[in-house]
Coordinates of C-alpha atoms in Angstrom, one line a residue:
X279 CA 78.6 130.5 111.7
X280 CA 76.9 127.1 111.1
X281 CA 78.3 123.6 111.9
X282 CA 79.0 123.5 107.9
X283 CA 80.8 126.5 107.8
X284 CA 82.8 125.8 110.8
X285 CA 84.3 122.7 108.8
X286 CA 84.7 124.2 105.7
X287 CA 86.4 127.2 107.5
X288 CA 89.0 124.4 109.3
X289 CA 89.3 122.5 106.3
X290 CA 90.6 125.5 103.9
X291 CA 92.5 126.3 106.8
X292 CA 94.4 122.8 106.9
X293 CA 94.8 123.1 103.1
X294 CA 96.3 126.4 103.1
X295 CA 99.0 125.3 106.1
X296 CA 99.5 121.7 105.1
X297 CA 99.2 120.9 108.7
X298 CA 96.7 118.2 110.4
X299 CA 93.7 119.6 111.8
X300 CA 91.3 118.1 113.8
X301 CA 87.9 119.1 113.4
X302 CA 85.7 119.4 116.3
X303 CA 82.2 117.5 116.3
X304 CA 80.2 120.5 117.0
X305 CA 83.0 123.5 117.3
X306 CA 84.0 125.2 120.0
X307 CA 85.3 123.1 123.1
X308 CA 82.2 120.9 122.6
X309 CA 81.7 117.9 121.2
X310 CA 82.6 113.7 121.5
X311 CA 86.6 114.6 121.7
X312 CA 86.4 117.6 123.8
X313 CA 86.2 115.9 127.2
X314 CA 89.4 115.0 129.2
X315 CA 89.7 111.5 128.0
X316 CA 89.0 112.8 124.4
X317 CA 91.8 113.4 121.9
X318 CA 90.8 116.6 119.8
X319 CA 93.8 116.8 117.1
X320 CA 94.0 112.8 117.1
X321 CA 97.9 112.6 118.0
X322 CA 97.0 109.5 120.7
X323 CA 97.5 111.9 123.6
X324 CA 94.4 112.2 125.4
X325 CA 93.0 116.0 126.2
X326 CA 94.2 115.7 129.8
X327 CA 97.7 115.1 129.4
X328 CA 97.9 117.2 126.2
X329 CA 99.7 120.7 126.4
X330 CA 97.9 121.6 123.2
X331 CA 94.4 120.0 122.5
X332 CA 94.0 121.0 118.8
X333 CA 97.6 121.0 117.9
X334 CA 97.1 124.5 116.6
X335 CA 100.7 126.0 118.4
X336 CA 98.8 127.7 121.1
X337 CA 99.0 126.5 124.9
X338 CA 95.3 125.2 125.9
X339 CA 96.0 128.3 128.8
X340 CA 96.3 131.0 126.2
X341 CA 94.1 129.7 123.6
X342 CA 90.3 130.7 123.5
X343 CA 89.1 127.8 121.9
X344 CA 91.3 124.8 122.8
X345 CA 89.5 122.2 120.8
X346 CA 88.8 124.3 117.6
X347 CA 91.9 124.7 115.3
X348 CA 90.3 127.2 113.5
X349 CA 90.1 130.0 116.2
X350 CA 93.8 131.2 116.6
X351 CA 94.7 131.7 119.9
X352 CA 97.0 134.3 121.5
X353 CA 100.7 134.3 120.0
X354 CA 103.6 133.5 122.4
X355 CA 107.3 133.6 122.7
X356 CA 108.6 129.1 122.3
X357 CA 110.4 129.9 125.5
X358 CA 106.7 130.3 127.3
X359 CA 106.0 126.8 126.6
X360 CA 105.7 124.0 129.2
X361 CA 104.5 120.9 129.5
X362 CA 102.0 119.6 131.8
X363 CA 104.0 118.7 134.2
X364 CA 106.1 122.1 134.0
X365 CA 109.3 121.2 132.0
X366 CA 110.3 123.9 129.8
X367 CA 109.8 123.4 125.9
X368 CA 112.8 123.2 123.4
X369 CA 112.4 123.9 119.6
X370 CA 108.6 123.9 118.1
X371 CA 105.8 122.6 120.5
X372 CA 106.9 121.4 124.0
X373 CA 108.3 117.8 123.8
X374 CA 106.5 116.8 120.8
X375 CA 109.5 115.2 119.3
X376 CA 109.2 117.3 115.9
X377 CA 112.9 117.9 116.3
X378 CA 115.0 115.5 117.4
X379 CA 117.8 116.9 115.5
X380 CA 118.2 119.7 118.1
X381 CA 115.3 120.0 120.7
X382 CA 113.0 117.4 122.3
X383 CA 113.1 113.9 121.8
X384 CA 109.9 112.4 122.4
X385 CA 106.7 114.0 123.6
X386 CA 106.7 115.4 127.0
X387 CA 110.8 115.4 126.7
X388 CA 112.3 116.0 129.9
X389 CA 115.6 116.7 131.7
X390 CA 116.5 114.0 134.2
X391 CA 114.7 111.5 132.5
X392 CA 114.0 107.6 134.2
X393 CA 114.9 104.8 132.2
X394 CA 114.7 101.8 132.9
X395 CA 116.2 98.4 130.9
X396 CA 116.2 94.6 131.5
X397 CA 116.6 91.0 129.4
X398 CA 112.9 90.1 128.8
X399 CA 113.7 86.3 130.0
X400 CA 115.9 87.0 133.1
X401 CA 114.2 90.5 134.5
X402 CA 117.5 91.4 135.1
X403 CA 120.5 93.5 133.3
X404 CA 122.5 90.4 132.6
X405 CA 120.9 88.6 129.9
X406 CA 122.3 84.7 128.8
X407 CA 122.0 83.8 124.9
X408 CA 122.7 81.3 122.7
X409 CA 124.1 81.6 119.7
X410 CA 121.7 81.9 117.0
X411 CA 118.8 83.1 119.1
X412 CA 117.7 86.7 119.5
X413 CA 117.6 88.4 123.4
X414 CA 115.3 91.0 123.5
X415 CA 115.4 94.2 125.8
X416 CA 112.7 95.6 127.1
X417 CA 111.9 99.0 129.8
X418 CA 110.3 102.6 130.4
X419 CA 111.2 105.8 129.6
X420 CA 109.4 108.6 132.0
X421 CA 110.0 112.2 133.4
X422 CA 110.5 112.0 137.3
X423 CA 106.8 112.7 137.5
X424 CA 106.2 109.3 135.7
X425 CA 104.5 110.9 133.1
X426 CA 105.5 108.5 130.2
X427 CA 107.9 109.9 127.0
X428 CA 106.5 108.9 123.9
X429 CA 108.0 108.8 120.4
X430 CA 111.7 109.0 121.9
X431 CA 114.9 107.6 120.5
X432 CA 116.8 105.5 122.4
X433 CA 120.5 104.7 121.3
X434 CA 122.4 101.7 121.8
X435 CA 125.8 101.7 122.3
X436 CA 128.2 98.2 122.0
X437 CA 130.8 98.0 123.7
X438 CA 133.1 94.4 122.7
X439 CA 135.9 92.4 125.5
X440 CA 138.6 94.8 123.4
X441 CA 137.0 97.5 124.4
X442 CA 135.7 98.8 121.3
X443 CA 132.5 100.7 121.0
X444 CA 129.9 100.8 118.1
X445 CA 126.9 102.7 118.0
X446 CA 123.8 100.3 116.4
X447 CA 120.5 101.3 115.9
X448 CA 118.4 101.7 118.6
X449 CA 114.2 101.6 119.0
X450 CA 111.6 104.2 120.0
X451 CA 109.3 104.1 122.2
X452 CA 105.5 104.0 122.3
X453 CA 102.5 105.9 123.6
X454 CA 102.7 104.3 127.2
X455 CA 106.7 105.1 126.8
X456 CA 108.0 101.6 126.8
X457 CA 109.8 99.7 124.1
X458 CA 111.5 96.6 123.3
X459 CA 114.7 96.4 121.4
X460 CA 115.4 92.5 119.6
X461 CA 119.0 91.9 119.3
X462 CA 120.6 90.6 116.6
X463 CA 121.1 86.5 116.8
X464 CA 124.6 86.5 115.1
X465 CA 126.7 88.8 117.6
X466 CA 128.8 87.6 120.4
X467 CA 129.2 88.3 124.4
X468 CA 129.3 92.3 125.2
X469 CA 128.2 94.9 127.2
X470 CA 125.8 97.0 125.9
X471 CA 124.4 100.9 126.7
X472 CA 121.3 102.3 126.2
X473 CA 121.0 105.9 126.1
X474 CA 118.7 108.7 126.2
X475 CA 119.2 112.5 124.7
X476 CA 116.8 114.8 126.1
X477 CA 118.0 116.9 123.2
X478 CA 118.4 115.3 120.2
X479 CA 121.5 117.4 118.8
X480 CA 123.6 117.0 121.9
X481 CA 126.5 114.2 121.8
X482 CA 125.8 113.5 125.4
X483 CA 123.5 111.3 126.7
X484 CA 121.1 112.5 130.1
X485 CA 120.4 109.0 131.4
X486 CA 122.2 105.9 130.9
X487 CA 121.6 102.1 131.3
X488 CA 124.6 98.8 130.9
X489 CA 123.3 95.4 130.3
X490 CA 125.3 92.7 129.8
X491 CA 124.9 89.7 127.3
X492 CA 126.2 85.9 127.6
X493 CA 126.5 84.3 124.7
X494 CA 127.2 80.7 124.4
X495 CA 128.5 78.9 121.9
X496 CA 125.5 76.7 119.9
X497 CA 126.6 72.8 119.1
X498 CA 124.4 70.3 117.6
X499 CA 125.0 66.7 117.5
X500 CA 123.8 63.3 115.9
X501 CA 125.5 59.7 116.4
X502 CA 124.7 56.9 114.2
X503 CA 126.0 53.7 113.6
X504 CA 128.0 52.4 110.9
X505 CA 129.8 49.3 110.3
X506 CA 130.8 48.6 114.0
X507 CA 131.8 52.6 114.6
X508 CA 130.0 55.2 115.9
X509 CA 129.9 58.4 113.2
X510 CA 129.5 61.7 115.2
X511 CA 128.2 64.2 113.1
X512 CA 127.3 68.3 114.0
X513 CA 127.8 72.1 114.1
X514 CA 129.3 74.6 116.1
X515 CA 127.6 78.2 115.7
X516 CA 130.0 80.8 117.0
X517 CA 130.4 84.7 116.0
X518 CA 132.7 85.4 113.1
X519 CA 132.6 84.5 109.5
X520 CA 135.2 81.9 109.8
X521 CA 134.7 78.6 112.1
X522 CA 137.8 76.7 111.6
X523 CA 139.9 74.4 113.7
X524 CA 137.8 74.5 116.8
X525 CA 138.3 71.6 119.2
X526 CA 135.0 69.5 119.6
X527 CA 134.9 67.0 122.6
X528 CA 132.7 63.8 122.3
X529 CA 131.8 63.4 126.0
X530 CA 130.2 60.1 127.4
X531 CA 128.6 59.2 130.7
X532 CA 126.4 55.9 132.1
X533 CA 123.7 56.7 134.0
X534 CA 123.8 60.0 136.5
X535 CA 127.6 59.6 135.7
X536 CA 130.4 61.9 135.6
X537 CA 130.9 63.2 131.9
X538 CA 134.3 61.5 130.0
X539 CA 136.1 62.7 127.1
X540 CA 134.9 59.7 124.7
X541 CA 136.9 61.4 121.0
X542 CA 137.4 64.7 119.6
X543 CA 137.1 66.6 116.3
X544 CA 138.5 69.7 114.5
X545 CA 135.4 72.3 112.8
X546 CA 135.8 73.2 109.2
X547 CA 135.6 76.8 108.5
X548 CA 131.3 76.3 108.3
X549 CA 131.5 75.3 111.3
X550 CA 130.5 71.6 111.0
X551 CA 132.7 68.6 112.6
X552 CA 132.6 64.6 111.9
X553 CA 134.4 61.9 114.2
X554 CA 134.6 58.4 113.8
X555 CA 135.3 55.7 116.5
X556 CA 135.0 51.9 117.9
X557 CA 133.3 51.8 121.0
X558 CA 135.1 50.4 123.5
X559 CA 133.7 47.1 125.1
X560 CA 133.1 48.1 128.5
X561 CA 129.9 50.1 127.0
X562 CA 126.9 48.2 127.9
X563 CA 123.5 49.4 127.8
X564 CA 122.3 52.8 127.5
X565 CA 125.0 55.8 127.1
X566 CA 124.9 59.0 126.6
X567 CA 126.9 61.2 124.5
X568 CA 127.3 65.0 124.1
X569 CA 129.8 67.8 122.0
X570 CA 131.2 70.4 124.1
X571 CA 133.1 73.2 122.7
X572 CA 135.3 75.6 124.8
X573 CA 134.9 79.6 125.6
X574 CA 136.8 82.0 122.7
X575 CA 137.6 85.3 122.8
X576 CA 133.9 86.8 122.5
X577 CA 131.4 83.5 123.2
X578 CA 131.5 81.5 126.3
X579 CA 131.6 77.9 125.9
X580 CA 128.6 75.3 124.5
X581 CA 127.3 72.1 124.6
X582 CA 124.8 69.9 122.3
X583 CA 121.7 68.2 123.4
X584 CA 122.4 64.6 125.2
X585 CA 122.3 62.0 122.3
X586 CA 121.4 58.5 123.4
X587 CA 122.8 55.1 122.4
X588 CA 121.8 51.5 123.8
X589 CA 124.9 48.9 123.5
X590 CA 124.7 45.3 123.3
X591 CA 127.1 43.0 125.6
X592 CA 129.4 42.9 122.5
X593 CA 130.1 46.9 122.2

């Protein structure tokens, strides 16, 4: 059979099944892809690491032509299956992640799985946010060979000061088996778990990893004068829809100064807070001014940026 014939035999072939089929440049096992560091069925694993070169359901060890999809191989029993590095395969092909509703989850799935987890800023697995801005997670997921997991889900698991848990959405991961997760700007101080189901239709998770998030309270503040006073003006960003009656503190120092309670404030349910005051004569030169808002039940406390105001001799 000619090189023509050889395609057109393959291409029927991927018709008929409705299955992806890589062709081989010149059939058989030769040809550009056919190499170790070739992919012959185009999935992004490369031949070496691949369990089943031409994606055609036969083991490269049982199959006569491992690069050539249209040259069945030898059938077998899914409980013959393994991976490269010897885990057993669950379901269709070993750890290819085709189902995740009850057999592997990602490719090259394995019990006793390493994951690891940390806050992209701090390297660590307490992470410190404010308000309004997103942390982002980042880590591996590999067998205990190092031989990254692909195409794996990873669930995340909240866990709030009360005690409650909620189960978010999680992230996959990619060829190299890392991923990042971006968390959500608007949610408060918790712990969070990452999990990891080798077997994608058990409750239970095989390998587990807590963070912990900070998240501070976010304050803005302007000052501006008006008519002899001194109009404070900002907002508080804090979980929850409603923002009302928090206690703002206008703070003042001179110089390297100790910080003073200089007025406070009371937030409207939007969050945003307006004070008013005369500025005491004793306030000569420059001052500095800041709005401090205390710890709740799920945010730790917050402070604005310093705001800077020169006085006269006169106040």
């Amino acid at each position: 059979m000619d090189g023509s014939n050889a395609v057109g035999s393959a291409s029927a072939q991927s018709a008929a099944t409705g299955a992806v089929t890589a062709i081989p440049s010149s059939g058989g096992r030769g040809g550009a892809d056919s190499g170790p560091s070739g992919d012959c069925d185009g999935d992004g694993i490369p031949n070496a690491s691949d369990a089943d070169d031409d994606n055609d359901g036969t083991p490269d060890a049982r199959d006569p032509a491992p690069c050539d999809a249209s040259i069945p191989g030898r059938a077998e029993k899914v409980s013959d299956v393994a991976t490269k590095d010897g885990t057993p395969g669950v379901g269709g092909r070993p750890g290819d992640g085709s189902n995740t509703a009850g057999g592997p989850n990602g490719a090259y799935a394995a019990p006793g799985a390493k994951l690891t987890a940390a806050f992209a800023r701090r390297r660590g697995t307490k992470g410190i946010s404010r308000f309004g801005h997103s942390a982002v997670i980042r880590g591996h997921l590999t067998t205990q060979s190092g031989q990254p997991i692909s195409g794996a889900r990873l669930d995340l698991r909240y866990v709030t000061g009360m005690g409650k848990t909620t189960d978010m959405s999680g992230t996959t991961t990619r060829v190299d088996g890392g991923f990042s997760l971006k968390l959500p700007s608007n949610i408060g101080s918790r712990q969070m778990i990452l999990r990891y189901r080798y077997d994608g239709g058990h409750p239970e998770a095989d390998v587990e990893r807590t963070l912990v998030l900070q998240v501070h309270a976010s304050v803005s503040l302007s000052v501006k004068r008006s008519h002899g006073r001194l109009v404070f003006r900002g907002r508080v960003g804090i979980p929850g829809t409603s923002k009302a009656r928090r206690q703002v503190t206008i703070d003042y120092r001179i110089g390297r100064g100790a910080w003073h309670p200089f007025t406070r404030s009371r937030t409207t349910r939007a969050g945003s807070f307006t004070a008013r005051f005369m500025p005491a004569a004793r306030l000569v030169g420059k001052v500095q001014f800041r709005a401090v808002i205390g710890a709740g039940s799920n945010v730790e406390g917050g402070a604005s940026h310093v705001r800077r105001v020169r006085f006269s001799h006169r106040g």
